[in-house]
Amino acid sequence: MVELVPVAEAAGFTAGCLAIHAARNWAETLTPVLTYLVFSLVVCLFIVAGIQRAADPDQLVAMMTQAMATY
């Protein structure tokens, strides 16, 4: 499941690029959205890399899930 997050972000970014090329008049509106998607993708990739390099990835994912449920 964790590996799907960066793939979904990359798909969203690709769709945004196609949207900008298709609707050049809206490029100024879509560019900030794509910037946010790129930032989110980088953050997700760092999180996934951190989870994969953890000593006990299952425990780390459980702790992160609990923290998200708390907030």
PDB file of N, CA and C in Angstrom:
ATOM      1  N   MET A   1       0.817  -1.200   0.000  1.00  0.00           N
ATOM      2  CA  MET A   1       0.000   0.000   0.000  1.00  0.00           C
ATOM      3  C   MET A   1       0.857   1.259   0.000  1.00  0.00           C
ATOM      4  N   VAL A   2       1.945   1.240   0.763  1.00  0.00           N
ATOM      5  CA  VAL A   2       2.791   2.422   0.864  1.00  0.00           C
ATOM      6  C   VAL A   2       3.414   2.772  -0.487  1.00  0.00           C
ATOM      7  N   GLU A   3       3.744   1.756  -1.280  1.00  0.00           N
ATOM      8  CA  GLU A   3       4.376   1.999  -2.565  1.00  0.00           C
ATOM      9  C   GLU A   3       3.425   2.640  -3.573  1.00  0.00           C
ATOM     10  N   LEU A   4       2.128   2.560  -3.349  1.00  0.00           N
ATOM     11  CA  LEU A   4       1.160   3.119  -4.284  1.00  0.00           C
ATOM     12  C   LEU A   4       1.073   4.643  -4.191  1.00  0.00           C
ATOM     13  N   VAL A   5       1.453   5.213  -3.064  1.00  0.00           N
ATOM     14  CA  VAL A   5       1.330   6.660  -2.881  1.00  0.00           C
ATOM     15  C   VAL A   5       2.195   7.421  -3.886  1.00  0.00           C
ATOM     16  N   PRO A   6       3.490   7.109  -4.012  1.00  0.00           N
ATOM     17  CA  PRO A   6       4.283   7.832  -5.014  1.00  0.00           C
ATOM     18  C   PRO A   6       3.798   7.595  -6.439  1.00  0.00           C
ATOM     19  N   VAL A   7       3.310   6.399  -6.717  1.00  0.00           N
ATOM     20  CA  VAL A   7       2.799   6.115  -8.060  1.00  0.00           C
ATOM     21  C   VAL A   7       1.573   6.973  -8.346  1.00  0.00           C
ATOM     22  N   ALA A   8       0.699   7.112  -7.360  1.00  0.00           N
ATOM     23  CA  ALA A   8      -0.494   7.946  -7.537  1.00  0.00           C
ATOM     24  C   ALA A   8      -0.102   9.410  -7.721  1.00  0.00           C
ATOM     25  N   GLU A   9       0.888   9.873  -6.963  1.00  0.00           N
ATOM     26  CA  GLU A   9       1.348  11.248  -7.110  1.00  0.00           C
ATOM     27  C   GLU A   9       1.954  11.474  -8.500  1.00  0.00           C
ATOM     28  N   ALA A  10       2.746  10.521  -8.955  1.00  0.00           N
ATOM     29  CA  ALA A  10       3.350  10.643 -10.281  1.00  0.00           C
ATOM     30  C   ALA A  10       2.279  10.645 -11.372  1.00  0.00           C
ATOM     31  N   ALA A  11       1.263   9.830 -11.190  1.00  0.00           N
ATOM     32  CA  ALA A  11       0.162   9.809 -12.163  1.00  0.00           C
ATOM     33  C   ALA A  11      -0.576  11.143 -12.171  1.00  0.00           C
ATOM     34  N   GLY A  12      -0.776  11.714 -10.994  1.00  0.00           N
ATOM     35  CA  GLY A  12      -1.419  13.026 -10.913  1.00  0.00           C
ATOM     36  C   GLY A  12      -0.589  14.107 -11.578  1.00  0.00           C
ATOM     37  N   PHE A  13       0.715  14.055 -11.385  1.00  0.00           N
ATOM     38  CA  PHE A  13       1.603  15.028 -12.010  1.00  0.00           C
ATOM     39  C   PHE A  13       1.560  14.894 -13.528  1.00  0.00           C
ATOM     40  N   THR A  14       1.612  13.655 -14.005  1.00  0.00           N
ATOM     41  CA  THR A  14       1.557  13.418 -15.453  1.00  0.00           C
ATOM     42  C   THR A  14       0.236  13.919 -16.032  1.00  0.00           C
ATOM     43  N   ALA A  15      -0.847  13.658 -15.336  1.00  0.00           N
ATOM     44  CA  ALA A  15      -2.150  14.146 -15.799  1.00  0.00           C
ATOM     45  C   ALA A  15      -2.167  15.666 -15.819  1.00  0.00           C
ATOM     46  N   GLY A  16      -1.547  16.286 -14.830  1.00  0.00           N
ATOM     47  CA  GLY A  16      -1.472  17.745 -14.798  1.00  0.00           C
ATOM     48  C   GLY A  16      -0.675  18.304 -15.959  1.00  0.00           C
ATOM     49  N   CYS A  17       0.431  17.647 -16.286  1.00  0.00           N
ATOM     50  CA  CYS A  17       1.233  18.084 -17.442  1.00  0.00           C
ATOM     51  C   CYS A  17       0.416  18.007 -18.721  1.00  0.00           C
ATOM     52  N   LEU A  18      -0.302  16.907 -18.885  1.00  0.00           N
ATOM     53  CA  LEU A  18      -1.140  16.766 -20.072  1.00  0.00           C
ATOM     54  C   LEU A  18      -2.241  17.827 -20.085  1.00  0.00           C
ATOM     55  N   ALA A  19      -2.776  18.133 -18.919  1.00  0.00           N
ATOM     56  CA  ALA A  19      -3.826  19.152 -18.842  1.00  0.00           C
ATOM     57  C   ALA A  19      -3.285  20.521 -19.225  1.00  0.00           C
ATOM     58  N   ILE A  20      -2.075  20.837 -18.790  1.00  0.00           N
ATOM     59  CA  ILE A  20      -1.490  22.143 -19.139  1.00  0.00           C
ATOM     60  C   ILE A  20      -1.280  22.240 -20.645  1.00  0.00           C
ATOM     61  N   HIS A  21      -0.778  21.171 -21.249  1.00  0.00           N
ATOM     62  CA  HIS A  21      -0.569  21.212 -22.694  1.00  0.00           C
ATOM     63  C   HIS A  21      -1.890  21.293 -23.445  1.00  0.00           C
ATOM     64  N   ALA A  22      -2.918  20.658 -22.912  1.00  0.00           N
ATOM     65  CA  ALA A  22      -4.219  20.687 -23.581  1.00  0.00           C
ATOM     66  C   ALA A  22      -4.917  22.028 -23.382  1.00  0.00           C
ATOM     67  N   ALA A  23      -4.701  22.651 -22.248  1.00  0.00           N
ATOM     68  CA  ALA A  23      -5.396  23.907 -21.927  1.00  0.00           C
ATOM     69  C   ALA A  23      -4.367  24.978 -21.584  1.00  0.00           C
ATOM     70  N   ARG A  24      -3.661  25.459 -22.572  1.00  0.00           N
ATOM     71  CA  ARG A  24      -2.601  26.442 -22.330  1.00  0.00           C
ATOM     72  C   ARG A  24      -3.128  27.740 -21.731  1.00  0.00           C
ATOM     73  N   ASN A  25      -4.385  28.053 -21.959  1.00  0.00           N
ATOM     74  CA  ASN A  25      -4.962  29.268 -21.381  1.00  0.00           C
ATOM     75  C   ASN A  25      -5.068  29.170 -19.858  1.00  0.00           C
ATOM     76  N   TRP A  26      -5.129  27.949 -19.331  1.00  0.00           N
ATOM     77  CA  TRP A  26      -5.277  27.751 -17.883  1.00  0.00           C
ATOM     78  C   TRP A  26      -3.945  27.409 -17.217  1.00  0.00           C
ATOM     79  N   ALA A  27      -2.841  27.556 -17.953  1.00  0.00           N
ATOM     80  CA  ALA A  27      -1.535  27.145 -17.430  1.00  0.00           C
ATOM     81  C   ALA A  27      -1.191  27.875 -16.135  1.00  0.00           C
ATOM     82  N   GLU A  28      -1.543  29.162 -16.045  1.00  0.00           N
ATOM     83  CA  GLU A  28      -1.227  29.914 -14.823  1.00  0.00           C
ATOM     84  C   GLU A  28      -1.997  29.378 -13.619  1.00  0.00           C
ATOM     85  N   THR A  29      -3.147  28.796 -13.850  1.00  0.00           N
ATOM     86  CA  THR A  29      -3.936  28.226 -12.762  1.00  0.00           C
ATOM     87  C   THR A  29      -3.423  26.837 -12.385  1.00  0.00           C
ATOM     88  N   LEU A  30      -3.055  26.055 -13.386  1.00  0.00           N
ATOM     89  CA  LEU A  30      -2.655  24.676 -13.132  1.00  0.00           C
ATOM     90  C   LEU A  30      -1.219  24.543 -12.612  1.00  0.00           C
ATOM     91  N   THR A  31      -0.359  25.509 -12.901  1.00  0.00           N
ATOM     92  CA  THR A  31       1.038  25.420 -12.487  1.00  0.00           C
ATOM     93  C   THR A  31       1.204  25.310 -10.971  1.00  0.00           C
ATOM     94  N   PRO A  32       0.507  26.104 -10.151  1.00  0.00           N
ATOM     95  CA  PRO A  32       0.649  25.922  -8.698  1.00  0.00           C
ATOM     96  C   PRO A  32       0.181  24.541  -8.217  1.00  0.00           C
ATOM     97  N   VAL A  33      -0.826  23.999  -8.867  1.00  0.00           N
ATOM     98  CA  VAL A  33      -1.298  22.667  -8.499  1.00  0.00           C
ATOM     99  C   VAL A  33      -0.201  21.639  -8.788  1.00  0.00           C
ATOM    100  N   LEU A  34       0.440  21.769  -9.941  1.00  0.00           N
ATOM    101  CA  LEU A  34       1.523  20.847 -10.278  1.00  0.00           C
ATOM    102  C   LEU A  34       2.714  21.021  -9.343  1.00  0.00           C
ATOM    103  N   THR A  35       2.989  22.242  -8.946  1.00  0.00           N
ATOM    104  CA  THR A  35       4.073  22.479  -7.996  1.00  0.00           C
ATOM    105  C   THR A  35       3.786  21.765  -6.687  1.00  0.00           C
ATOM    106  N   TYR A  36       2.552  21.844  -6.223  1.00  0.00           N
ATOM    107  CA  TYR A  36       2.154  21.139  -5.000  1.00  0.00           C
ATOM    108  C   TYR A  36       2.297  19.627  -5.185  1.00  0.00           C
ATOM    109  N   LEU A  37       1.906  19.110  -6.348  1.00  0.00           N
ATOM    110  CA  LEU A  37       2.029  17.674  -6.601  1.00  0.00           C
ATOM    111  C   LEU A  37       3.490  17.221  -6.597  1.00  0.00           C
ATOM    112  N   VAL A  38       4.366  18.025  -7.173  1.00  0.00           N
ATOM    113  CA  VAL A  38       5.792  17.679  -7.176  1.00  0.00           C
ATOM    114  C   VAL A  38       6.320  17.659  -5.745  1.00  0.00           C
ATOM    115  N   PHE A  39       5.967  18.673  -4.963  1.00  0.00           N
ATOM    116  CA  PHE A  39       6.400  18.723  -3.566  1.00  0.00           C
ATOM    117  C   PHE A  39       5.876  17.504  -2.802  1.00  0.00           C
ATOM    118  N   SER A  40       4.618  17.174  -3.011  1.00  0.00           N
ATOM    119  CA  SER A  40       4.019  16.015  -2.335  1.00  0.00           C
ATOM    120  C   SER A  40       4.700  14.722  -2.755  1.00  0.00           C
ATOM    121  N   LEU A  41       5.040  14.612  -4.020  1.00  0.00           N
ATOM    122  CA  LEU A  41       5.722  13.416  -4.512  1.00  0.00           C
ATOM    123  C   LEU A  41       7.080  13.260  -3.842  1.00  0.00           C
ATOM    124  N   VAL A  42       7.824  14.349  -3.735  1.00  0.00           N
ATOM    125  CA  VAL A  42       9.143  14.288  -3.094  1.00  0.00           C
ATOM    126  C   VAL A  42       9.005  13.875  -1.630  1.00  0.00           C
ATOM    127  N   VAL A  43       8.041  14.454  -0.928  1.00  0.00           N
ATOM    128  CA  VAL A  43       7.817  14.105   0.480  1.00  0.00           C
ATOM    129  C   VAL A  43       7.450  12.626   0.599  1.00  0.00           C
ATOM    130  N   CYS A  44       6.561  12.154  -0.253  1.00  0.00           N
ATOM    131  CA  CYS A  44       6.149  10.745  -0.215  1.00  0.00           C
ATOM    132  C   CYS A  44       7.322   9.811  -0.518  1.00  0.00           C
ATOM    133  N   LEU A  45       8.158  10.186  -1.457  1.00  0.00           N
ATOM    134  CA  LEU A  45       9.316   9.354  -1.776  1.00  0.00           C
ATOM    135  C   LEU A  45      10.277   9.271  -0.596  1.00  0.00           C
ATOM    136  N   PHE A  46      10.474  10.384   0.108  1.00  0.00           N
ATOM    137  CA  PHE A  46      11.324  10.360   1.297  1.00  0.00           C
ATOM    138  C   PHE A  46      10.712   9.498   2.397  1.00  0.00           C
ATOM    139  N   ILE A  47       9.407   9.582   2.557  1.00  0.00           N
ATOM    140  CA  ILE A  47       8.741   8.756   3.573  1.00  0.00           C
ATOM    141  C   ILE A  47       8.879   7.275   3.231  1.00  0.00           C
ATOM    142  N   VAL A  48       8.643   6.919   1.988  1.00  0.00           N
ATOM    143  CA  VAL A  48       8.754   5.522   1.567  1.00  0.00           C
ATOM    144  C   VAL A  48      10.189   5.036   1.733  1.00  0.00           C
ATOM    145  N   ALA A  49      11.165   5.861   1.342  1.00  0.00           N
ATOM    146  CA  ALA A  49      12.567   5.469   1.503  1.00  0.00           C
ATOM    147  C   ALA A  49      12.906   5.281   2.985  1.00  0.00           C
ATOM    148  N   GLY A  50      12.390   6.157   3.825  1.00  0.00           N
ATOM    149  CA  GLY A  50      12.628   6.027   5.262  1.00  0.00           C
ATOM    150  C   GLY A  50      12.007   4.767   5.836  1.00  0.00           C
ATOM    151  N   ILE A  51      10.815   4.445   5.391  1.00  0.00           N
ATOM    152  CA  ILE A  51      10.152   3.228   5.876  1.00  0.00           C
ATOM    153  C   ILE A  51      10.925   1.992   5.417  1.00  0.00           C
ATOM    154  N   GLN A  52      11.376   1.992   4.178  1.00  0.00           N
ATOM    155  CA  GLN A  52      12.080   0.824   3.664  1.00  0.00           C
ATOM    156  C   GLN A  52      13.435   0.622   4.334  1.00  0.00           C
ATOM    157  N   ARG A  53      14.048   1.706   4.795  1.00  0.00           N
ATOM    158  CA  ARG A  53      15.360   1.597   5.435  1.00  0.00           C
ATOM    159  C   ARG A  53      15.264   1.420   6.949  1.00  0.00           C
ATOM    160  N   ALA A  54      14.061   1.437   7.497  1.00  0.00           N
ATOM    161  CA  ALA A  54      13.882   1.300   8.945  1.00  0.00           C
ATOM    162  C   ALA A  54      14.240  -0.117   9.388  1.00  0.00           C
ATOM    163  N   ALA A  55      14.645  -0.234  10.652  1.00  0.00           N
ATOM    164  CA  ALA A  55      14.988  -1.549  11.195  1.00  0.00           C
ATOM    165  C   ALA A  55      13.764  -2.458  11.238  1.00  0.00           C
ATOM    166  N   ASP A  56      12.610  -1.898  11.616  1.00  0.00           N
ATOM    167  CA  ASP A  56      11.359  -2.663  11.672  1.00  0.00           C
ATOM    168  C   ASP A  56      10.277  -1.863  10.951  1.00  0.00           C
ATOM    169  N   PRO A  57      10.166  -2.020   9.634  1.00  0.00           N
ATOM    170  CA  PRO A  57       9.218  -1.216   8.861  1.00  0.00           C
ATOM    171  C   PRO A  57       7.766  -1.368   9.309  1.00  0.00           C
ATOM    172  N   ASP A  58       7.378  -2.579   9.712  1.00  0.00           N
ATOM    173  CA  ASP A  58       5.990  -2.797  10.133  1.00  0.00           C
ATOM    174  C   ASP A  58       5.654  -1.988  11.377  1.00  0.00           C
ATOM    175  N   GLN A  59       6.573  -1.932  12.305  1.00  0.00           N
ATOM    176  CA  GLN A  59       6.343  -1.156  13.529  1.00  0.00           C
ATOM    177  C   GLN A  59       6.289   0.336  13.204  1.00  0.00           C
ATOM    178  N   LEU A  60       7.161   0.791  12.303  1.00  0.00           N
ATOM    179  CA  LEU A  60       7.160   2.203  11.923  1.00  0.00           C
ATOM    180  C   LEU A  60       5.849   2.594  11.248  1.00  0.00           C
ATOM    181  N   VAL A  61       5.354   1.743  10.348  1.00  0.00           N
ATOM    182  CA  VAL A  61       4.079   2.019   9.683  1.00  0.00           C
ATOM    183  C   VAL A  61       2.945   2.039  10.695  1.00  0.00           C
ATOM    184  N   ALA A  62       2.974   1.123  11.652  1.00  0.00           N
ATOM    185  CA  ALA A  62       1.929   1.095  12.686  1.00  0.00           C
ATOM    186  C   ALA A  62       1.968   2.373  13.530  1.00  0.00           C
ATOM    187  N   MET A  63       3.160   2.839  13.884  1.00  0.00           N
ATOM    188  CA  MET A  63       3.283   4.069  14.656  1.00  0.00           C
ATOM    189  C   MET A  63       2.784   5.277  13.862  1.00  0.00           C
ATOM    190  N   MET A  64       3.112   5.325  12.569  1.00  0.00           N
ATOM    191  CA  MET A  64       2.670   6.445  11.728  1.00  0.00           C
ATOM    192  C   MET A  64       1.147   6.423  11.572  1.00  0.00           C
ATOM    193  N   THR A  65       0.597   5.228  11.413  1.00  0.00           N
ATOM    194  CA  THR A  65      -0.862   5.101  11.283  1.00  0.00           C
ATOM    195  C   THR A  65      -1.554   5.556  12.558  1.00  0.00           C
ATOM    196  N   GLN A  66      -1.006   5.177  13.696  1.00  0.00           N
ATOM    197  CA  GLN A  66      -1.581   5.600  14.967  1.00  0.00           C
ATOM    198  C   GLN A  66      -1.476   7.115  15.136  1.00  0.00           C
ATOM    199  N   ALA A  67      -0.348   7.680  14.736  1.00  0.00           N
ATOM    200  CA  ALA A  67      -0.181   9.133  14.842  1.00  0.00           C
ATOM    201  C   ALA A  67      -1.176   9.868  13.940  1.00  0.00           C
ATOM    202  N   MET A  68      -1.406   9.341  12.732  1.00  0.00           N
ATOM    203  CA  MET A  68      -2.379   9.978  11.831  1.00  0.00           C
ATOM    204  C   MET A  68      -3.784   9.878  12.390  1.00  0.00           C
ATOM    205  N   ALA A  69      -4.094   8.743  13.013  1.00  0.00           N
ATOM    206  CA  ALA A  69      -5.441   8.579  13.601  1.00  0.00           C
ATOM    207  C   ALA A  69      -5.637   9.513  14.782  1.00  0.00           C
ATOM    208  N   THR A  70      -4.555   9.805  15.496  1.00  0.00           N
ATOM    209  CA  THR A  70      -4.646  10.700  16.654  1.00  0.00           C
ATOM    210  C   THR A  70      -4.934  12.128  16.225  1.00  0.00           C
ATOM    211  N   TYR A  71      -4.312  12.552  15.137  1.00  0.00           N
ATOM    212  CA  TYR A  71      -4.498  13.925  14.671  1.00  0.00           C
ATOM    213  C   TYR A  71      -5.545  13.969  13.603  1.00  0.00           C
TER     214      TYR A  71
END
